[in-house]
Amino acid sequence: MLGSLPYYGIMKTMSTPGHMISASIISLIVAKVSPSQTNLVYIAILFSGIVDIDHVVMLAKNRTLFKKIGFRGTLHHARSIFHELAGVLLIGIASLFISYFTGHQTALVIFLSYVTHLSQDFILGKSFPFQPFDNTEISLFSFSIRNKIIIEGIVVVISGLAWIQYLHA
Amino acid sequence: MDTIPTRLKVAQIYRKPLELLEKKLLLPNINPGIYQLFALIASLSTLFASTNIKIVLLFLILFSDWLDGATARRYNGKQTKTGYITDTTIDRFSEGFIFIGETIHLIGSFFYILWLINIALNFYSSKTKNHLSLPLRFTYLVYLLLIQ
């Protein structure tokens, strides 16, 4: 059973590679970035996954707690405010400045890569959107871990095909 | 915060007629999250769209927002705190996707800044228990209709 594998047991939302493949291609297509604009392609991939660094930091910071509660289905507790609405606000402000100083397309790529990642987490997993002001846990759909793996598989395959199409365009 | 932030009295002007209309509506008993997911996808689609398509999409987004609230009220009884937070969070994601594409012009940048303020207002609402939110998508729909 997929759910009994250690890696998938931890996964309560999409995996970081899943985010990087899917959120980046969405932002590149929407922002009309051509494959020859390699810097923007790298930025899209980077900002699609960068927020997951907080999992590593929070897991290290709260290792005593995670030793107690285990890792199975608890990764949503290893989220900082950058994974919540406060993170959307911060990237929103940053994008505004980037838009004025660097260009609209760069701002669009950064914003969409980051916010698409957060919205994927919000749709598939559990989150605490109003942190640090309110700690209410939210779950839009109650997917089982098995269903999440199937959804991630479908998203990755579709995104992979979109990447092939994008790079050959 | 265990209670839902209360809405301003001025909101009753449009909420009362909507509530009356809501009672006559045929609503399937489905997860309101489906409407919210549709609103998110439609919001992302506005980034590709021409002005006319944007008007249609904004109308559909607002309609699905209303349907998700109506479904939750009919089948889950009273509004819950989790429902309130889910709804407002999806609204902010939706507005973000719509207005980031509009920062290319002045009016769009103005709406984008108001969206940032709207997120801050969400935090303020959760602390004060008074719901404060700017109806940005509706206002933008009216603006688009006026410039057509």
mmCIF file of C-alpha atoms in Angstrom:
data_model
loop_
_atom_site.group_PDB
_atom_site.id
_atom_site.type_symbol
_atom_site.label_atom_id
_atom_site.label_comp_id
_atom_site.label_asym_id
_atom_site.label_seq_id
_atom_site.Cartn_x
_atom_site.Cartn_y
_atom_site.Cartn_z
ATOM 1 C CA MET A 1 0.000 0.000 0.000
ATOM 2 C CA LEU A 2 1.299 3.439 -0.959
ATOM 3 C CA GLY A 3 0.090 4.971 2.300
ATOM 4 C CA SER A 4 2.316 2.677 4.346
ATOM 5 C CA LEU A 5 5.513 3.843 2.633
ATOM 6 C CA PRO A 6 7.464 6.213 4.909
ATOM 7 C CA TYR A 7 7.811 9.023 2.351
ATOM 8 C CA TYR A 8 4.139 9.081 1.452
ATOM 9 C CA GLY A 9 3.225 8.804 5.116
ATOM 10 C CA ILE A 10 4.910 12.156 5.726
ATOM 11 C CA MET A 11 3.279 13.736 2.701
ATOM 12 C CA LYS A 12 0.105 15.567 3.624
ATOM 13 C CA THR A 13 0.333 17.970 0.718
ATOM 14 C CA MET A 14 2.139 17.856 -2.625
ATOM 15 C CA SER A 15 5.825 17.027 -2.589
ATOM 16 C CA THR A 16 8.366 19.774 -3.355
ATOM 17 C CA PRO A 17 9.320 18.301 -6.789
ATOM 18 C CA GLY A 18 5.593 18.073 -7.601
ATOM 19 C CA HIS A 19 5.196 21.774 -6.797
ATOM 20 C CA MET A 20 8.299 22.700 -8.776
ATOM 21 C CA ILE A 21 7.122 20.878 -11.891
ATOM 22 C CA SER A 22 3.503 22.083 -11.794
ATOM 23 C CA ALA A 23 3.534 25.607 -10.286
ATOM 24 C CA SER A 24 6.482 26.676 -12.443
ATOM 25 C CA ILE A 25 4.896 25.626 -15.760
ATOM 26 C CA ILE A 26 1.650 27.400 -14.815
ATOM 27 C CA SER A 27 3.528 30.641 -14.098
ATOM 28 C CA LEU A 28 5.677 30.368 -17.256
ATOM 29 C CA ILE A 29 2.674 29.829 -19.508
ATOM 30 C CA VAL A 30 0.538 32.522 -17.852
ATOM 31 C CA ALA A 31 3.395 35.061 -17.856
ATOM 32 C CA LYS A 32 4.102 34.214 -21.523
ATOM 33 C CA VAL A 33 7.775 33.480 -20.846
ATOM 34 C CA SER A 34 9.582 31.982 -23.819
ATOM 35 C CA PRO A 35 11.911 28.992 -23.179
ATOM 36 C CA SER A 36 14.840 31.150 -24.320
ATOM 37 C CA GLN A 37 14.351 33.439 -21.279
ATOM 38 C CA THR A 38 16.336 30.999 -19.178
ATOM 39 C CA ASN A 39 16.715 33.309 -16.166
ATOM 40 C CA LEU A 40 12.941 33.541 -15.799
ATOM 41 C CA VAL A 41 12.597 29.776 -16.240
ATOM 42 C CA TYR A 42 15.055 29.232 -13.359
ATOM 43 C CA ILE A 43 13.264 31.855 -11.246
ATOM 44 C CA ALA A 44 9.934 30.081 -11.834
ATOM 45 C CA ILE A 45 11.351 26.709 -10.761
ATOM 46 C CA LEU A 46 13.085 28.264 -7.730
ATOM 47 C CA PHE A 47 10.061 30.194 -6.455
ATOM 48 C CA SER A 48 7.781 27.178 -6.981
ATOM 49 C CA GLY A 49 9.697 25.246 -4.363
ATOM 50 C CA ILE A 50 11.549 27.737 -2.179
ATOM 51 C CA VAL A 51 8.808 28.066 0.438
ATOM 52 C CA ASP A 52 9.213 24.375 1.370
ATOM 53 C CA ILE A 53 12.547 25.251 3.001
ATOM 54 C CA ASP A 54 10.451 26.186 6.029
ATOM 55 C CA HIS A 55 9.535 22.495 6.498
ATOM 56 C CA VAL A 56 13.203 21.671 7.043
ATOM 57 C CA VAL A 57 13.670 24.634 9.385
ATOM 58 C CA MET A 58 10.502 23.914 11.377
ATOM 59 C CA LEU A 59 11.248 20.177 11.591
ATOM 60 C CA ALA A 60 14.708 20.957 12.964
ATOM 61 C CA LYS A 61 13.344 23.620 15.324
ATOM 62 C CA ASN A 62 10.527 21.445 16.694
ATOM 63 C CA ARG A 63 12.265 18.063 16.579
ATOM 64 C CA THR A 64 11.126 17.209 20.118
ATOM 65 C CA LEU A 65 7.492 17.722 19.130
ATOM 66 C CA PHE A 66 7.857 15.636 15.958
ATOM 67 C CA LYS A 67 9.584 12.848 17.896
ATOM 68 C CA LYS A 68 6.467 12.768 20.058
ATOM 69 C CA ILE A 69 3.733 13.051 17.383
ATOM 70 C CA GLY A 70 5.642 11.267 14.597
ATOM 71 C CA PHE A 71 5.893 12.306 10.947
ATOM 72 C CA ARG A 72 2.918 10.513 9.461
ATOM 73 C CA GLY A 73 0.456 13.156 8.260
ATOM 74 C CA THR A 74 1.916 15.858 10.479
ATOM 75 C CA LEU A 75 3.997 17.887 8.031
ATOM 76 C CA HIS A 76 1.389 20.677 8.005
ATOM 77 C CA HIS A 77 2.598 21.468 11.542
ATOM 78 C CA ALA A 78 6.043 22.157 10.057
ATOM 79 C CA ARG A 79 4.860 25.280 8.240
ATOM 80 C CA SER A 80 5.948 28.825 8.930
ATOM 81 C CA ILE A 81 3.840 31.926 8.269
ATOM 82 C CA PHE A 82 5.468 32.069 4.803
ATOM 83 C CA HIS A 83 3.246 29.112 3.899
ATOM 84 C CA GLU A 84 0.066 30.958 4.899
ATOM 85 C CA LEU A 85 -1.818 34.168 3.973
ATOM 86 C CA ALA A 86 0.930 36.215 5.632
ATOM 87 C CA GLY A 87 3.325 34.721 3.050
ATOM 88 C CA VAL A 88 0.937 35.748 0.253
ATOM 89 C CA LEU A 89 0.922 39.291 1.677
ATOM 90 C CA LEU A 90 4.737 39.412 1.816
ATOM 91 C CA ILE A 91 5.256 38.038 -1.709
ATOM 92 C CA GLY A 92 2.487 40.379 -2.882
ATOM 93 C CA ILE A 93 4.334 43.418 -1.524
ATOM 94 C CA ALA A 94 7.647 42.143 -2.906
ATOM 95 C CA SER A 95 6.074 41.571 -6.348
ATOM 96 C CA LEU A 96 4.806 45.142 -6.402
ATOM 97 C CA PHE A 97 8.350 46.473 -5.948
ATOM 98 C CA ILE A 98 9.796 43.947 -8.413
ATOM 99 C CA SER A 99 7.169 45.010 -10.941
ATOM 100 C CA TYR A 100 8.240 48.657 -10.712
ATOM 101 C CA PHE A 101 12.002 48.130 -10.546
ATOM 102 C CA THR A 102 12.632 44.986 -12.624
ATOM 103 C CA GLY A 103 9.604 44.427 -14.807
ATOM 104 C CA HIS A 104 6.053 43.158 -14.826
ATOM 105 C CA GLN A 105 6.920 39.749 -16.294
ATOM 106 C CA THR A 106 9.459 38.915 -13.569
ATOM 107 C CA ALA A 107 6.990 39.973 -10.867
ATOM 108 C CA LEU A 108 4.280 37.858 -12.486
ATOM 109 C CA VAL A 109 6.540 34.774 -12.613
ATOM 110 C CA ILE A 110 7.648 35.132 -8.966
ATOM 111 C CA PHE A 111 4.142 35.835 -7.680
ATOM 112 C CA LEU A 112 2.430 33.055 -9.640
ATOM 113 C CA SER A 113 5.071 30.418 -8.841
ATOM 114 C CA TYR A 114 4.893 31.168 -5.123
ATOM 115 C CA VAL A 115 1.138 31.682 -4.773
ATOM 116 C CA THR A 116 0.266 28.676 -6.976
ATOM 117 C CA HIS A 117 2.380 26.535 -4.617
ATOM 118 C CA LEU A 118 0.471 27.889 -1.599
ATOM 119 C CA SER A 119 -2.917 27.432 -3.258
ATOM 120 C CA GLN A 120 -2.016 23.814 -4.162
ATOM 121 C CA ASP A 121 -1.141 23.195 -0.508
ATOM 122 C CA PHE A 122 -4.368 24.885 0.569
ATOM 123 C CA ILE A 123 -6.485 22.746 -1.779
ATOM 124 C CA LEU A 124 -4.795 19.404 -1.080
ATOM 125 C CA GLY A 125 -3.670 19.588 2.517
ATOM 126 C CA LYS A 126 -4.206 21.182 5.876
ATOM 127 C CA SER A 127 -3.235 24.759 6.616
ATOM 128 C CA PHE A 128 -3.513 27.552 9.159
ATOM 129 C CA PRO A 129 -4.272 30.543 6.892
ATOM 130 C CA PHE A 130 -4.621 33.244 9.573
ATOM 131 C CA GLN A 131 -1.406 32.418 11.416
ATOM 132 C CA PRO A 132 0.129 34.107 13.399
ATOM 133 C CA PHE A 133 -3.175 35.735 14.433
ATOM 134 C CA ASP A 134 -5.354 32.635 14.600
ATOM 135 C CA ASN A 135 -4.354 28.962 14.741
ATOM 136 C CA THR A 136 -7.497 27.396 13.276
ATOM 137 C CA GLU A 137 -6.679 24.407 11.062
ATOM 138 C CA ILE A 138 -8.383 24.362 7.672
ATOM 139 C CA SER A 139 -8.848 21.512 5.220
ATOM 140 C CA LEU A 140 -10.722 22.303 1.991
ATOM 141 C CA PHE A 141 -11.145 18.653 0.967
ATOM 142 C CA SER A 142 -10.590 15.621 3.160
ATOM 143 C CA PHE A 143 -8.431 13.602 0.773
ATOM 144 C CA SER A 144 -6.878 10.392 2.002
ATOM 145 C CA ILE A 145 -3.109 10.091 1.558
ATOM 146 C CA ARG A 146 -3.714 7.527 -1.209
ATOM 147 C CA ASN A 147 -5.954 9.970 -3.115
ATOM 148 C CA LYS A 148 -3.399 12.753 -2.682
ATOM 149 C CA ILE A 149 -0.739 10.539 -4.239
ATOM 150 C CA ILE A 150 -3.045 9.800 -7.175
ATOM 151 C CA ILE A 151 -3.825 13.535 -7.605
ATOM 152 C CA GLU A 152 -0.144 14.447 -7.398
ATOM 153 C CA GLY A 153 0.657 11.730 -9.953
ATOM 154 C CA ILE A 154 -1.938 13.132 -12.367
ATOM 155 C CA VAL A 155 -0.718 16.728 -11.823
ATOM 156 C CA VAL A 156 2.923 15.709 -12.385
ATOM 157 C CA VAL A 157 2.119 13.781 -15.592
ATOM 158 C CA ILE A 158 0.036 16.667 -17.014
ATOM 159 C CA SER A 159 2.710 19.209 -15.990
ATOM 160 C CA GLY A 160 5.451 17.020 -17.487
ATOM 161 C CA LEU A 161 3.589 16.904 -20.791
ATOM 162 C CA ALA A 162 3.092 20.690 -20.602
ATOM 163 C CA TRP A 163 6.837 21.127 -19.988
ATOM 164 C CA ILE A 164 7.665 18.986 -23.068
ATOM 165 C CA GLN A 165 5.208 20.997 -25.167
ATOM 166 C CA TYR A 166 6.567 24.287 -23.741
ATOM 167 C CA LEU A 167 10.213 23.460 -24.419
ATOM 168 C CA HIS A 168 9.432 22.321 -27.991
ATOM 169 C CA ALA A 169 7.362 25.403 -28.819
ATOM 170 C CA MET B 1 -11.232 33.512 18.076
ATOM 171 C CA ASP B 2 -14.050 30.981 18.459
ATOM 172 C CA THR B 3 -16.781 33.107 16.951
ATOM 173 C CA ILE B 4 -17.156 34.287 13.376
ATOM 174 C CA PRO B 5 -16.432 37.990 12.840
ATOM 175 C CA THR B 6 -19.717 39.862 12.454
ATOM 176 C CA ARG B 7 -20.464 41.719 9.247
ATOM 177 C CA LEU B 8 -21.102 45.436 9.082
ATOM 178 C CA LYS B 9 -24.748 46.544 9.030
ATOM 179 C CA VAL B 10 -24.219 48.100 5.621
ATOM 180 C CA ALA B 11 -23.633 44.593 4.204
ATOM 181 C CA GLN B 12 -27.269 43.730 5.017
ATOM 182 C CA ILE B 13 -28.381 45.928 2.114
ATOM 183 C CA TYR B 14 -27.276 43.298 -0.388
ATOM 184 C CA ARG B 15 -27.189 40.234 1.855
ATOM 185 C CA LYS B 16 -30.920 40.305 2.773
ATOM 186 C CA PRO B 17 -32.211 40.065 -0.829
ATOM 187 C CA LEU B 18 -29.578 37.407 -1.566
ATOM 188 C CA GLU B 19 -30.749 35.372 1.426
ATOM 189 C CA LEU B 20 -34.334 35.516 0.145
ATOM 190 C CA LEU B 21 -33.204 34.410 -3.294
ATOM 191 C CA GLU B 22 -31.058 31.684 -1.749
ATOM 192 C CA LYS B 23 -34.129 29.992 -0.205
ATOM 193 C CA LYS B 24 -35.696 29.494 -3.636
ATOM 194 C CA LEU B 25 -32.516 28.108 -5.165
ATOM 195 C CA LEU B 26 -32.081 24.444 -6.100
ATOM 196 C CA LEU B 27 -28.740 23.527 -4.555
ATOM 197 C CA PRO B 28 -27.053 20.122 -4.816
ATOM 198 C CA ASN B 29 -25.646 18.773 -1.552
ATOM 199 C CA ILE B 30 -21.993 18.845 -2.577
ATOM 200 C CA ASN B 31 -18.794 19.958 -0.885
ATOM 201 C CA PRO B 32 -18.740 23.796 -1.144
ATOM 202 C CA GLY B 33 -14.998 23.428 -1.784
ATOM 203 C CA ILE B 34 -15.858 22.437 -5.376
ATOM 204 C CA TYR B 35 -17.238 25.944 -6.005
ATOM 205 C CA GLN B 36 -14.148 27.447 -4.375
ATOM 206 C CA LEU B 37 -11.847 25.331 -6.528
ATOM 207 C CA PHE B 38 -13.754 26.513 -9.603
ATOM 208 C CA ALA B 39 -13.366 30.149 -8.431
ATOM 209 C CA LEU B 40 -9.593 29.678 -8.123
ATOM 210 C CA ILE B 41 -9.222 28.138 -11.588
ATOM 211 C CA ALA B 42 -11.454 30.834 -13.108
ATOM 212 C CA SER B 43 -9.405 33.549 -11.347
ATOM 213 C CA LEU B 44 -6.192 32.150 -12.829
ATOM 214 C CA SER B 45 -7.892 32.060 -16.233
ATOM 215 C CA THR B 46 -8.550 35.828 -16.114
ATOM 216 C CA LEU B 47 -4.812 36.280 -16.713
ATOM 217 C CA PHE B 48 -5.256 34.973 -20.280
ATOM 218 C CA ALA B 49 -8.579 36.608 -20.952
ATOM 219 C CA SER B 50 -9.772 39.568 -22.992
ATOM 220 C CA THR B 51 -11.936 42.186 -21.232
ATOM 221 C CA ASN B 52 -15.220 40.581 -22.330
ATOM 222 C CA ILE B 53 -14.136 37.128 -21.142
ATOM 223 C CA LYS B 54 -12.874 38.679 -17.888
ATOM 224 C CA ILE B 55 -16.351 40.121 -17.268
ATOM 225 C CA VAL B 56 -17.923 36.683 -17.752
ATOM 226 C CA LEU B 57 -15.292 35.022 -15.539
ATOM 227 C CA LEU B 58 -15.689 37.620 -12.769
ATOM 228 C CA PHE B 59 -19.449 37.107 -12.837
ATOM 229 C CA LEU B 60 -18.973 33.318 -12.586
ATOM 230 C CA ILE B 61 -16.431 33.716 -9.752
ATOM 231 C CA LEU B 62 -18.829 35.901 -7.747
ATOM 232 C CA PHE B 63 -21.705 33.536 -8.486
ATOM 233 C CA SER B 64 -19.693 30.497 -7.348
ATOM 234 C CA ASP B 65 -18.651 32.410 -4.217
ATOM 235 C CA TRP B 66 -22.318 32.978 -3.426
ATOM 236 C CA LEU B 67 -23.213 29.338 -4.202
ATOM 237 C CA ASP B 68 -20.516 28.002 -1.881
ATOM 238 C CA GLY B 69 -21.831 30.110 1.008
ATOM 239 C CA ALA B 70 -25.433 29.184 0.200
ATOM 240 C CA THR B 71 -24.600 25.452 0.065
ATOM 241 C CA ALA B 72 -22.746 25.618 3.378
ATOM 242 C CA ARG B 73 -25.617 27.496 5.054
ATOM 243 C CA ARG B 74 -28.276 25.103 3.758
ATOM 244 C CA TYR B 75 -26.582 21.776 4.418
ATOM 245 C CA ASN B 76 -24.201 22.528 7.299
ATOM 246 C CA GLY B 77 -26.585 24.707 9.304
ATOM 247 C CA LYS B 78 -25.039 27.844 10.741
ATOM 248 C CA GLN B 79 -21.767 29.325 9.515
ATOM 249 C CA THR B 80 -18.689 27.858 11.117
ATOM 250 C CA LYS B 81 -15.372 29.476 11.924
ATOM 251 C CA THR B 82 -13.502 27.061 9.637
ATOM 252 C CA GLY B 83 -15.961 27.845 6.842
ATOM 253 C CA TYR B 84 -15.422 31.573 7.355
ATOM 254 C CA ILE B 85 -11.622 31.243 7.246
ATOM 255 C CA THR B 86 -11.708 28.913 4.221
ATOM 256 C CA ASP B 87 -14.016 31.296 2.355
ATOM 257 C CA THR B 88 -11.998 34.439 3.042
ATOM 258 C CA THR B 89 -8.696 32.692 2.237
ATOM 259 C CA ILE B 90 -9.994 31.459 -1.129
ATOM 260 C CA ASP B 91 -11.312 34.975 -1.828
ATOM 261 C CA ARG B 92 -7.838 36.458 -1.205
ATOM 262 C CA PHE B 93 -6.141 33.846 -3.436
ATOM 263 C CA SER B 94 -8.725 34.529 -6.129
ATOM 264 C CA GLU B 95 -8.242 38.329 -5.933
ATOM 265 C CA GLY B 96 -4.469 37.880 -6.000
ATOM 266 C CA PHE B 97 -4.614 35.858 -9.232
ATOM 267 C CA ILE B 98 -6.959 38.411 -10.811
ATOM 268 C CA PHE B 99 -5.144 41.612 -9.845
ATOM 269 C CA ILE B 100 -1.489 40.569 -10.322
ATOM 270 C CA GLY B 101 -2.187 40.498 -14.050
ATOM 271 C CA GLU B 102 -3.645 44.009 -13.901
ATOM 272 C CA THR B 103 -0.610 45.716 -12.331
ATOM 273 C CA ILE B 104 0.478 46.607 -15.848
ATOM 274 C CA HIS B 105 -1.865 49.637 -15.742
ATOM 275 C CA LEU B 106 -2.612 52.261 -13.088
ATOM 276 C CA ILE B 107 -6.164 51.219 -12.148
ATOM 277 C CA GLY B 108 -5.029 47.607 -11.928
ATOM 278 C CA SER B 109 -2.155 48.590 -9.617
ATOM 279 C CA PHE B 110 -4.655 50.463 -7.444
ATOM 280 C CA PHE B 111 -6.830 47.341 -7.137
ATOM 281 C CA TYR B 112 -3.713 45.264 -6.422
ATOM 282 C CA ILE B 113 -2.744 47.559 -3.515
ATOM 283 C CA LEU B 114 -6.328 47.357 -2.208
ATOM 284 C CA TRP B 115 -6.004 43.559 -2.378
ATOM 285 C CA LEU B 116 -2.906 43.726 -0.150
ATOM 286 C CA ILE B 117 -4.915 45.880 2.266
ATOM 287 C CA ASN B 118 -7.727 43.297 2.111
ATOM 288 C CA ILE B 119 -5.371 40.584 3.401
ATOM 289 C CA ALA B 120 -4.362 42.850 6.285
ATOM 290 C CA LEU B 121 -8.072 43.459 6.942
ATOM 291 C CA ASN B 122 -8.563 39.683 7.251
ATOM 292 C CA PHE B 123 -6.042 39.596 10.075
ATOM 293 C CA TYR B 124 -7.680 42.640 11.646
ATOM 294 C CA SER B 125 -11.095 40.905 11.423
ATOM 295 C CA SER B 126 -9.785 37.782 13.112
ATOM 296 C CA LYS B 127 -8.437 39.867 15.995
ATOM 297 C CA THR B 128 -11.396 42.236 16.445
ATOM 298 C CA LYS B 129 -14.216 39.827 15.422
ATOM 299 C CA ASN B 130 -15.628 42.510 13.123
ATOM 300 C CA HIS B 131 -15.632 41.373 9.518
ATOM 301 C CA LEU B 132 -14.028 44.001 7.328
ATOM 302 C CA SER B 133 -13.414 43.308 3.680
ATOM 303 C CA LEU B 134 -13.399 45.309 0.455
ATOM 304 C CA PRO B 135 -15.624 43.887 -2.323
ATOM 305 C CA LEU B 136 -12.825 44.186 -4.877
ATOM 306 C CA ARG B 137 -13.930 41.641 -7.462
ATOM 307 C CA PHE B 138 -17.437 43.107 -7.602
ATOM 308 C CA THR B 139 -16.050 46.660 -7.876
ATOM 309 C CA TYR B 140 -13.649 45.564 -10.603
ATOM 310 C CA LEU B 141 -16.515 43.884 -12.482
ATOM 311 C CA VAL B 142 -18.487 47.160 -12.329
ATOM 312 C CA TYR B 143 -15.390 49.051 -13.521
ATOM 313 C CA LEU B 144 -14.927 46.692 -16.478
ATOM 314 C CA LEU B 145 -18.600 47.022 -17.404
ATOM 315 C CA LEU B 146 -18.320 50.825 -17.296
ATOM 316 C CA ILE B 147 -15.274 51.008 -19.556
ATOM 317 C CA GLN B 148 -16.808 48.632 -22.099
#
